[in-house]
PDB file of C-alpha atoms in Angstrom:
ATOM      1  CA  MET A   1     148.953 105.445 140.453  1.00  0.00           C
ATOM      2  CA  SER A   2     150.026 105.583 144.163  1.00  0.00           C
ATOM      3  CA  ALA A   3     151.779 108.838 145.373  1.00  0.00           C
ATOM      4  CA  ASP A   4     153.433 110.034 148.562  1.00  0.00           C
ATOM      5  CA  VAL A   5     154.928 113.404 149.409  1.00  0.00           C
ATOM      6  CA  PRO A   6     157.149 114.710 146.609  1.00  0.00           C
ATOM      7  CA  SER A   7     160.773 114.241 147.602  1.00  0.00           C
ATOM      8  CA  ARG A   8     164.133 113.298 146.023  1.00  0.00           C
ATOM      9  CA  ARG A   9     166.495 110.702 148.098  1.00  0.00           C
ATOM     10  CA  ASP A  10     170.193 110.559 148.201  1.00  0.00           C
ATOM     11  CA  ILE A  11     171.816 107.113 148.394  1.00  0.00           C
ATOM     12  CA  ILE A  12     175.272 106.720 149.688  1.00  0.00           C
ATOM     13  CA  VAL A  13     177.434 104.237 147.776  1.00  0.00           C
ATOM     14  CA  ASP A  14     181.230 103.898 148.136  1.00  0.00           C
ATOM     15  CA  ASN A  15     181.253 107.184 150.003  1.00  0.00           C
ATOM     16  CA  LYS A  16     179.673 109.080 146.914  1.00  0.00           C
ATOM     17  CA  SER A  17     176.158 110.575 147.106  1.00  0.00           C
ATOM     18  CA  ILE A  18     174.220 109.309 144.024  1.00  0.00           C
ATOM     19  CA  LEU A  19     170.975 110.874 143.106  1.00  0.00           C
ATOM     20  CA  LEU A  20     168.608 108.015 141.917  1.00  0.00           C
ATOM     21  CA  PRO A  21     166.238 108.699 139.109  1.00  0.00           C
ATOM     22  CA  THR A  22     163.202 110.784 139.614  1.00  0.00           C
ATOM     23  CA  VAL A  23     160.243 108.787 140.225  1.00  0.00           C
ATOM     24  CA  ALA A  24     157.371 109.970 138.117  1.00  0.00           C
ATOM     25  CA  GLY A  25     154.804 107.608 139.118  1.00  0.00           C
ATOM     26  CA  LEU A  26     154.182 104.053 140.516  1.00  0.00           C
ATOM     27  CA  SER A  27     151.756 101.697 139.140  1.00  0.00           C
ATOM     28  CA  GLN A  28     151.092  99.193 141.802  1.00  0.00           C
ATOM     29  CA  PHE A  29     149.863  96.297 139.547  1.00  0.00           C
ATOM     30  CA  SER A  30     150.248  95.256 135.828  1.00  0.00           C
ATOM     31  CA  THR A  31     149.720  92.214 133.805  1.00  0.00           C
ATOM     32  CA  VAL A  32     151.059  93.933 130.371  1.00  0.00           C
ATOM     33  CA  ASP A  33     154.188  95.532 131.130  1.00  0.00           C
ATOM     34  CA  TYR A  34     156.151  92.280 131.462  1.00  0.00           C
ATOM     35  CA  PRO A  35     154.287  89.367 129.563  1.00  0.00           C
ATOM     36  CA  GLY A  36     153.566  86.411 131.641  1.00  0.00           C
ATOM     37  CA  HIS A  37     154.357  88.248 135.017  1.00  0.00           C
ATOM     38  CA  LEU A  38     152.558  90.230 137.661  1.00  0.00           C
ATOM     39  CA  CYS A  39     154.415  93.546 138.157  1.00  0.00           C
ATOM     40  CA  ALA A  40     154.707  96.880 139.720  1.00  0.00           C
ATOM     41  CA  VAL A  41     155.657  99.518 137.089  1.00  0.00           C
ATOM     42  CA  ILE A  42     158.196 102.400 138.195  1.00  0.00           C
ATOM     43  CA  TYR A  43     158.080 105.512 135.808  1.00  0.00           C
ATOM     44  CA  THR A  44     161.158 107.669 135.338  1.00  0.00           C
ATOM     45  CA  GLN A  45     161.202 111.192 134.573  1.00  0.00           C
ATOM     46  CA  GLY A  46     163.031 112.371 131.545  1.00  0.00           C
ATOM     47  CA  CYS A  47     163.100 111.579 127.651  1.00  0.00           C
ATOM     48  CA  PRO A  48     164.993 113.456 124.834  1.00  0.00           C
ATOM     49  CA  CYS A  49     162.417 112.065 122.071  1.00  0.00           C
ATOM     50  CA  ARG A  50     159.621 114.244 121.014  1.00  0.00           C
ATOM     51  CA  CYS A  51     157.567 111.709 119.211  1.00  0.00           C
ATOM     52  CA  ARG A  52     154.117 112.826 117.927  1.00  0.00           C
ATOM     53  CA  TYR A  53     152.260 109.858 119.258  1.00  0.00           C
ATOM     54  CA  CYS A  54     153.687 109.881 122.834  1.00  0.00           C
ATOM     55  CA  HIS A  55     151.102 109.483 125.444  1.00  0.00           C
ATOM     56  CA  ASN A  56     153.381 110.381 128.451  1.00  0.00           C
ATOM     57  CA  THR A  57     154.502 113.817 127.308  1.00  0.00           C
ATOM     58  CA  SER A  58     154.340 115.097 130.940  1.00  0.00           C
ATOM     59  CA  LEU A  59     157.509 112.628 131.420  1.00  0.00           C
ATOM     60  CA  GLN A  60     159.634 114.392 128.782  1.00  0.00           C
ATOM     61  CA  PRO A  61     161.152 117.286 130.504  1.00  0.00           C
ATOM     62  CA  GLY A  62     164.461 116.111 132.197  1.00  0.00           C
ATOM     63  CA  ARG A  63     163.456 117.961 135.505  1.00  0.00           C
ATOM     64  CA  GLY A  64     160.595 117.303 137.668  1.00  0.00           C
ATOM     65  CA  SER A  65     159.596 116.459 141.216  1.00  0.00           C
ATOM     66  CA  SER A  66     159.373 112.693 142.655  1.00  0.00           C
ATOM     67  CA  VAL A  67     155.957 111.489 143.673  1.00  0.00           C
ATOM     68  CA  MET A  68     157.697 109.410 146.323  1.00  0.00           C
ATOM     69  CA  SER A  69     161.157 108.849 147.585  1.00  0.00           C
ATOM     70  CA  TRP A  70     163.221 105.588 146.555  1.00  0.00           C
ATOM     71  CA  SER A  71     163.179 104.534 150.286  1.00  0.00           C
ATOM     72  CA  THR A  72     159.334 104.709 150.228  1.00  0.00           C
ATOM     73  CA  VAL A  73     159.375 102.597 146.888  1.00  0.00           C
ATOM     74  CA  MET A  74     161.699 100.038 148.261  1.00  0.00           C
ATOM     75  CA  GLY A  75     159.548  99.867 151.568  1.00  0.00           C
ATOM     76  CA  TRP A  76     156.351  99.233 149.450  1.00  0.00           C
ATOM     77  CA  LEU A  77     158.092  96.552 147.290  1.00  0.00           C
ATOM     78  CA  ALA A  78     159.520  94.899 150.334  1.00  0.00           C
ATOM     79  CA  THR A  79     155.799  94.355 151.335  1.00  0.00           C
ATOM     80  CA  ARG A  80     154.983  92.812 147.855  1.00  0.00           C
ATOM     81  CA  LYS A  81     157.156  89.982 148.008  1.00  0.00           C
ATOM     82  CA  GLY A  82     155.480  86.819 147.098  1.00  0.00           C
ATOM     83  CA  LEU A  83     152.420  88.929 145.834  1.00  0.00           C
ATOM     84  CA  LEU A  84     154.373  90.347 142.735  1.00  0.00           C
ATOM     85  CA  ASP A  85     156.856  88.532 140.317  1.00  0.00           C
ATOM     86  CA  ALA A  86     158.820  91.394 138.969  1.00  0.00           C
ATOM     87  CA  VAL A  87     159.314  95.287 138.527  1.00  0.00           C
ATOM     88  CA  ALA A  88     159.221  97.055 135.333  1.00  0.00           C
ATOM     89  CA  PHE A  89     160.924 100.395 134.546  1.00  0.00           C
ATOM     90  CA  CYS A  90     159.240 102.745 132.125  1.00  0.00           C
ATOM     91  CA  GLY A  91     159.408 106.399 131.167  1.00  0.00           C
ATOM     92  CA  GLY A  92     160.165 108.785 129.770  1.00  0.00           C
ATOM     93  CA  GLU A  93     163.099 107.032 128.887  1.00  0.00           C
ATOM     94  CA  PRO A  94     164.676 105.203 131.820  1.00  0.00           C
ATOM     95  CA  THR A  95     168.143 104.588 130.342  1.00  0.00           C
ATOM     96  CA  VAL A  96     168.825 108.702 130.389  1.00  0.00           C
ATOM     97  CA  HIS A  97     169.846 107.996 134.134  1.00  0.00           C
ATOM     98  CA  LYS A  98     172.957 106.224 134.673  1.00  0.00           C
ATOM     99  CA  SER A  99     171.853 105.775 138.269  1.00  0.00           C
ATOM    100  CA  LEU A 100     169.247 103.252 136.967  1.00  0.00           C
ATOM    101  CA  LEU A 101     171.862 100.507 137.364  1.00  0.00           C
ATOM    102  CA  LEU A 102     171.826 101.302 141.241  1.00  0.00           C
ATOM    103  CA  ALA A 103     168.017 101.363 141.225  1.00  0.00           C
ATOM    104  CA  ILE A 104     167.838  98.094 139.460  1.00  0.00           C
ATOM    105  CA  LYS A 105     170.154  96.234 141.625  1.00  0.00           C
ATOM    106  CA  GLN A 106     168.423  97.396 144.696  1.00  0.00           C
ATOM    107  CA  VAL A 107     165.140  95.931 143.421  1.00  0.00           C
ATOM    108  CA  LYS A 108     166.835  92.753 142.469  1.00  0.00           C
ATOM    109  CA  THR A 109     168.144  92.204 146.153  1.00  0.00           C
ATOM    110  CA  LEU A 110     164.402  92.072 146.960  1.00  0.00           C
ATOM    111  CA  GLY A 111     163.973  89.071 144.732  1.00  0.00           C
ATOM    112  CA  PHE A 112     162.124  90.331 141.833  1.00  0.00           C
ATOM    113  CA  ASN A 113     162.929  90.131 138.293  1.00  0.00           C
ATOM    114  CA  VAL A 114     163.387  93.302 136.327  1.00  0.00           C
ATOM    115  CA  ALA A 115     161.737  94.373 132.998  1.00  0.00           C
ATOM    116  CA  LEU A 116     162.905  97.469 131.239  1.00  0.00           C
ATOM    117  CA  HIS A 117     160.873  99.632 128.528  1.00  0.00           C
ATOM    118  CA  THR A 118     163.490 101.417 126.324  1.00  0.00           C
ATOM    119  CA  SER A 119     163.938 103.353 122.965  1.00  0.00           C
ATOM    120  CA  GLY A 120     167.449 102.384 123.131  1.00  0.00           C
ATOM    121  CA  LEU A 121     168.828 105.894 122.599  1.00  0.00           C
ATOM    122  CA  TYR A 122     171.554 105.485 125.051  1.00  0.00           C
ATOM    123  CA  PRO A 123     173.583 102.288 123.969  1.00  0.00           C
ATOM    124  CA  HIS A 124     176.427 102.597 126.604  1.00  0.00           C
ATOM    125  CA  ASN A 125     173.969 102.892 129.680  1.00  0.00           C
ATOM    126  CA  PHE A 126     171.813 100.104 128.086  1.00  0.00           C
ATOM    127  CA  ALA A 127     174.697  97.840 127.704  1.00  0.00           C
ATOM    128  CA  ASN A 128     175.742  98.314 131.474  1.00  0.00           C
ATOM    129  CA  LEU A 129     172.123  97.223 132.489  1.00  0.00           C
ATOM    130  CA  LEU A 130     171.462  94.256 130.366  1.00  0.00           C
ATOM    131  CA  PRO A 131     173.208  91.852 132.858  1.00  0.00           C
ATOM    132  CA  TYR A 132     170.851  92.657 135.466  1.00  0.00           C
ATOM    133  CA  LEU A 133     167.647  92.470 133.295  1.00  0.00           C
ATOM    134  CA  ASP A 134     165.102  89.456 132.678  1.00  0.00           C
ATOM    135  CA  TRP A 135     163.129  91.214 129.831  1.00  0.00           C
ATOM    136  CA  VAL A 136     163.172  94.226 127.523  1.00  0.00           C
ATOM    137  CA  GLY A 137     160.384  95.879 125.752  1.00  0.00           C
ATOM    138  CA  PHE A 138     162.291  97.686 122.777  1.00  0.00           C
ATOM    139  CA  ASP A 139     160.604 100.341 120.804  1.00  0.00           C
ATOM    140  CA  VAL A 140     161.701 100.475 117.185  1.00  0.00           C
ATOM    141  CA  LYS A 141     160.271 103.466 115.730  1.00  0.00           C
ATOM    142  CA  SER A 142     161.133 103.863 112.078  1.00  0.00           C
ATOM    143  CA  PRO A 143     163.754 102.604 109.538  1.00  0.00           C
ATOM    144  CA  PHE A 144     167.195 103.591 111.181  1.00  0.00           C
ATOM    145  CA  ALA A 145     167.786 106.452 108.892  1.00  0.00           C
ATOM    146  CA  HIS A 146     164.489 108.111 109.385  1.00  0.00           C
ATOM    147  CA  TYR A 147     164.687 108.035 112.944  1.00  0.00           C
ATOM    148  CA  PRO A 148     165.316 111.844 113.578  1.00  0.00           C
ATOM    149  CA  ASP A 149     161.896 112.500 111.635  1.00  0.00           C
ATOM    150  CA  ILE A 150     160.214 110.724 114.454  1.00  0.00           C
ATOM    151  CA  THR A 151     162.275 111.498 117.520  1.00  0.00           C
ATOM    152  CA  ARG A 152     163.595 114.919 116.569  1.00  0.00           C
ATOM    153  CA  VAL A 153     166.709 113.640 117.953  1.00  0.00           C
ATOM    154  CA  PRO A 154     169.870 114.102 115.570  1.00  0.00           C
ATOM    155  CA  GLY A 155     171.696 110.554 114.843  1.00  0.00           C
ATOM    156  CA  SER A 156     169.107 108.594 116.955  1.00  0.00           C
ATOM    157  CA  GLY A 157     169.001 105.899 114.464  1.00  0.00           C
ATOM    158  CA  GLY A 158     172.501 104.795 114.786  1.00  0.00           C
ATOM    159  CA  LYS A 159     172.322 104.765 118.431  1.00  0.00           C
ATOM    160  CA  VAL A 160     169.243 102.651 118.699  1.00  0.00           C
ATOM    161  CA  LYS A 161     170.664 100.072 115.992  1.00  0.00           C
ATOM    162  CA  GLU A 162     173.597  99.876 118.470  1.00  0.00           C
ATOM    163  CA  SER A 163     171.497  99.325 121.279  1.00  0.00           C
ATOM    164  CA  LEU A 164     169.377  96.615 119.487  1.00  0.00           C
ATOM    165  CA  GLU A 165     172.336  94.754 118.219  1.00  0.00           C
ATOM    166  CA  ARG A 166     173.716  94.731 121.985  1.00  0.00           C
ATOM    167  CA  MET A 167     170.512  93.329 123.068  1.00  0.00           C
ATOM    168  CA  LEU A 168     170.185  90.550 120.423  1.00  0.00           C
ATOM    169  CA  SER A 169     173.631  89.441 121.390  1.00  0.00           C
ATOM    170  CA  SER A 170     172.948  89.134 124.968  1.00  0.00           C
ATOM    171  CA  ASN A 171     170.233  86.261 124.812  1.00  0.00           C
ATOM    172  CA  ILE A 172     168.153  88.358 126.976  1.00  0.00           C
ATOM    173  CA  SER A 173     164.022  87.673 126.496  1.00  0.00           C
ATOM    174  CA  TYR A 174     162.599  90.696 124.631  1.00  0.00           C
ATOM    175  CA  GLU A 175     159.950  92.251 122.933  1.00  0.00           C
ATOM    176  CA  ILE A 176     160.381  94.493 119.607  1.00  0.00           C
ATOM    177  CA  ARG A 177     157.616  96.628 119.071  1.00  0.00           C
ATOM    178  CA  THR A 178     156.437  99.457 116.576  1.00  0.00           C
ATOM    179  CA  THR A 179     153.676 101.900 117.013  1.00  0.00           C
ATOM    180  CA  ILE A 180     151.638 101.956 113.655  1.00  0.00           C
ATOM    181  CA  HIS A 181     149.902 105.171 112.432  1.00  0.00           C
ATOM    182  CA  ASN A 182     149.510 105.788 108.630  1.00  0.00           C
ATOM    183  CA  THR A 183     150.663 109.354 108.996  1.00  0.00           C
ATOM    184  CA  ILE A 184     154.109 108.500 110.687  1.00  0.00           C
ATOM    185  CA  LEU A 185     155.021 105.353 108.983  1.00  0.00           C
ATOM    186  CA  SER A 186     154.259 104.205 105.378  1.00  0.00           C
ATOM    187  CA  SER A 187     153.947 100.844 103.970  1.00  0.00           C
ATOM    188  CA  ALA A 188     157.155 101.362 102.335  1.00  0.00           C
ATOM    189  CA  ASP A 189     158.798 102.459 105.648  1.00  0.00           C
ATOM    190  CA  LEU A 190     157.364  99.234 107.134  1.00  0.00           C
ATOM    191  CA  VAL A 191     158.772  96.978 104.563  1.00  0.00           C
ATOM    192  CA  MET A 192     162.129  98.593 104.946  1.00  0.00           C
ATOM    193  CA  MET A 193     161.967  97.991 108.816  1.00  0.00           C
ATOM    194  CA  ALA A 194     161.276  94.487 108.147  1.00  0.00           C
ATOM    195  CA  HIS A 195     164.427  93.994 105.812  1.00  0.00           C
ATOM    196  CA  GLU A 196     166.523  95.825 108.359  1.00  0.00           C
ATOM    197  CA  LEU A 197     165.332  93.747 111.469  1.00  0.00           C
ATOM    198  CA  GLN A 198     165.753  90.415 109.599  1.00  0.00           C
ATOM    199  CA  MET A 199     169.401  91.636 108.797  1.00  0.00           C
ATOM    200  CA  LEU A 200     169.901  91.804 112.340  1.00  0.00           C
ATOM    201  CA  GLY A 201     168.335  88.381 113.205  1.00  0.00           C
ATOM    202  CA  VAL A 202     165.094  89.320 114.407  1.00  0.00           C
ATOM    203  CA  SER A 203     162.181  87.059 113.978  1.00  0.00           C
ATOM    204  CA  GLN A 204     159.712  88.272 116.185  1.00  0.00           C
ATOM    205  CA  TRP A 205     157.995  91.734 115.912  1.00  0.00           C
ATOM    206  CA  VAL A 206     154.955  93.488 117.583  1.00  0.00           C
ATOM    207  CA  LEU A 207     152.917  96.025 115.622  1.00  0.00           C
ATOM    208  CA  GLN A 208     150.794  98.145 117.991  1.00  0.00           C
ATOM    209  CA  ARG A 209     148.028 100.215 116.948  1.00  0.00           C
ATOM    210  CA  PHE A 210     148.367 103.786 117.674  1.00  0.00           C
ATOM    211  CA  ASN A 211     146.463 104.596 120.986  1.00  0.00           C
ATOM    212  CA  LYS A 212     144.715 107.991 121.085  1.00  0.00           C
ATOM    213  CA  ALA A 213     144.854 107.936 125.156  1.00  0.00           C
ATOM    214  CA  GLY A 214     147.168 111.032 126.410  1.00  0.00           C
ATOM    215  CA  CYS A 215     148.354 112.125 122.851  1.00  0.00           C
ATOM    216  CA  ALA A 216     148.059 115.665 122.138  1.00  0.00           C
ATOM    217  CA  ASP A 217     148.467 115.539 118.477  1.00  0.00           C
ATOM    218  CA  LEU A 218     145.216 116.315 116.961  1.00  0.00           C
ATOM    219  CA  GLU A 219     146.239 115.189 113.228  1.00  0.00           C
ATOM    220  CA  LEU A 220     147.058 111.835 114.675  1.00  0.00           C
ATOM    221  CA  ILE A 221     143.859 111.501 116.782  1.00  0.00           C
ATOM    222  CA  ALA A 222     142.142 112.190 113.667  1.00  0.00           C
ATOM    223  CA  GLY A 223     144.125 110.017 111.161  1.00  0.00           C
ATOM    224  CA  HIS A 224     144.100 106.634 109.847  1.00  0.00           C
ATOM    225  CA  THR A 225     145.504 103.669 111.787  1.00  0.00           C
ATOM    226  CA  ALA A 226     144.665 100.454 110.134  1.00  0.00           C
ATOM    227  CA  ILE A 227     147.162  97.865 109.666  1.00  0.00           C
ATOM    228  CA  GLU A 228     146.419  96.015 106.385  1.00  0.00           C
ATOM    229  CA  ARG A 229     146.407  92.254 106.438  1.00  0.00           C
ATOM    230  CA  ASP A 230     148.218  92.103 103.038  1.00  0.00           C
ATOM    231  CA  LEU A 231     150.994  94.503 104.341  1.00  0.00           C
ATOM    232  CA  VAL A 232     151.391  92.123 107.316  1.00  0.00           C
ATOM    233  CA  ALA A 233     151.859  89.158 104.815  1.00  0.00           C
ATOM    234  CA  ARG A 234     154.377  91.101 103.015  1.00  0.00           C
ATOM    235  CA  LEU A 235     156.333  91.817 106.204  1.00  0.00           C
ATOM    236  CA  ARG A 236     156.310  88.147 107.487  1.00  0.00           C
ATOM    237  CA  VAL A 237     158.451  87.396 104.376  1.00  0.00           C
ATOM    238  CA  ASN A 238     161.387  89.140 106.395  1.00  0.00           C
ATOM    239  CA  VAL A 239     160.025  88.679 110.039  1.00  0.00           C
ATOM    240  CA  PRO A 240     157.949  85.401 110.305  1.00  0.00           C
ATOM    241  CA  ASN A 241     156.617  85.972 113.809  1.00  0.00           C
ATOM    242  CA  ILE A 242     154.444  89.016 113.874  1.00  0.00           C
ATOM    243  CA  LEU A 243     151.790  89.831 116.156  1.00  0.00           C
ATOM    244  CA  VAL A 244     149.242  92.861 115.664  1.00  0.00           C
ATOM    245  CA  ARG A 245     148.121  94.075 118.876  1.00  0.00           C
TER     246      ARG A 245
END
């Protein structure tokens, strides 16, 4: 991660001062955050979710100091034209920031494709971003009715479903993925999720094993994270194309 002197930067648009999202980190090179592309990754501060398996808990608080100004980010990205294909926005939850749209537009002016990693908790903000995105990594955390058990955010399941429906109707390239831990999701939960995804028209789904790195929950770290082949076969009845990662 590259860092500069902490600062914030006001951008003037239509005679109004808009404070762009806090840059909590910048990864200069990634081959995994936008499949098939070489990209830089911009991490934004703030996320309402309090998922037990989170590995970026330092990005959860809504307030924090930028590690660099947006002018510094844009200046560096300008030197990467022809070397990188894209920029991915991660968090935290990037869509908590209404000004993310301005940041994405600025990145697009440099000729980069833009990817977004999101939990879908802000359907209105997400819908405004979709026309400017080239790829979305979308987390589906649990059956929609059980979402507050995972996120600790009341009503979050309905918001995520709305965002998911909007994304699926936009014809954008995407990856839907779910973090698997036996303490968090039971086999019955996953079967229910497979049915819900099928009803929405989803045919591709990534099941990703819980990663201990950065997680502060000792019970999860010590727990069981296997993804059984028989269960995956059951899930494929509803969602045919499942990748276990």
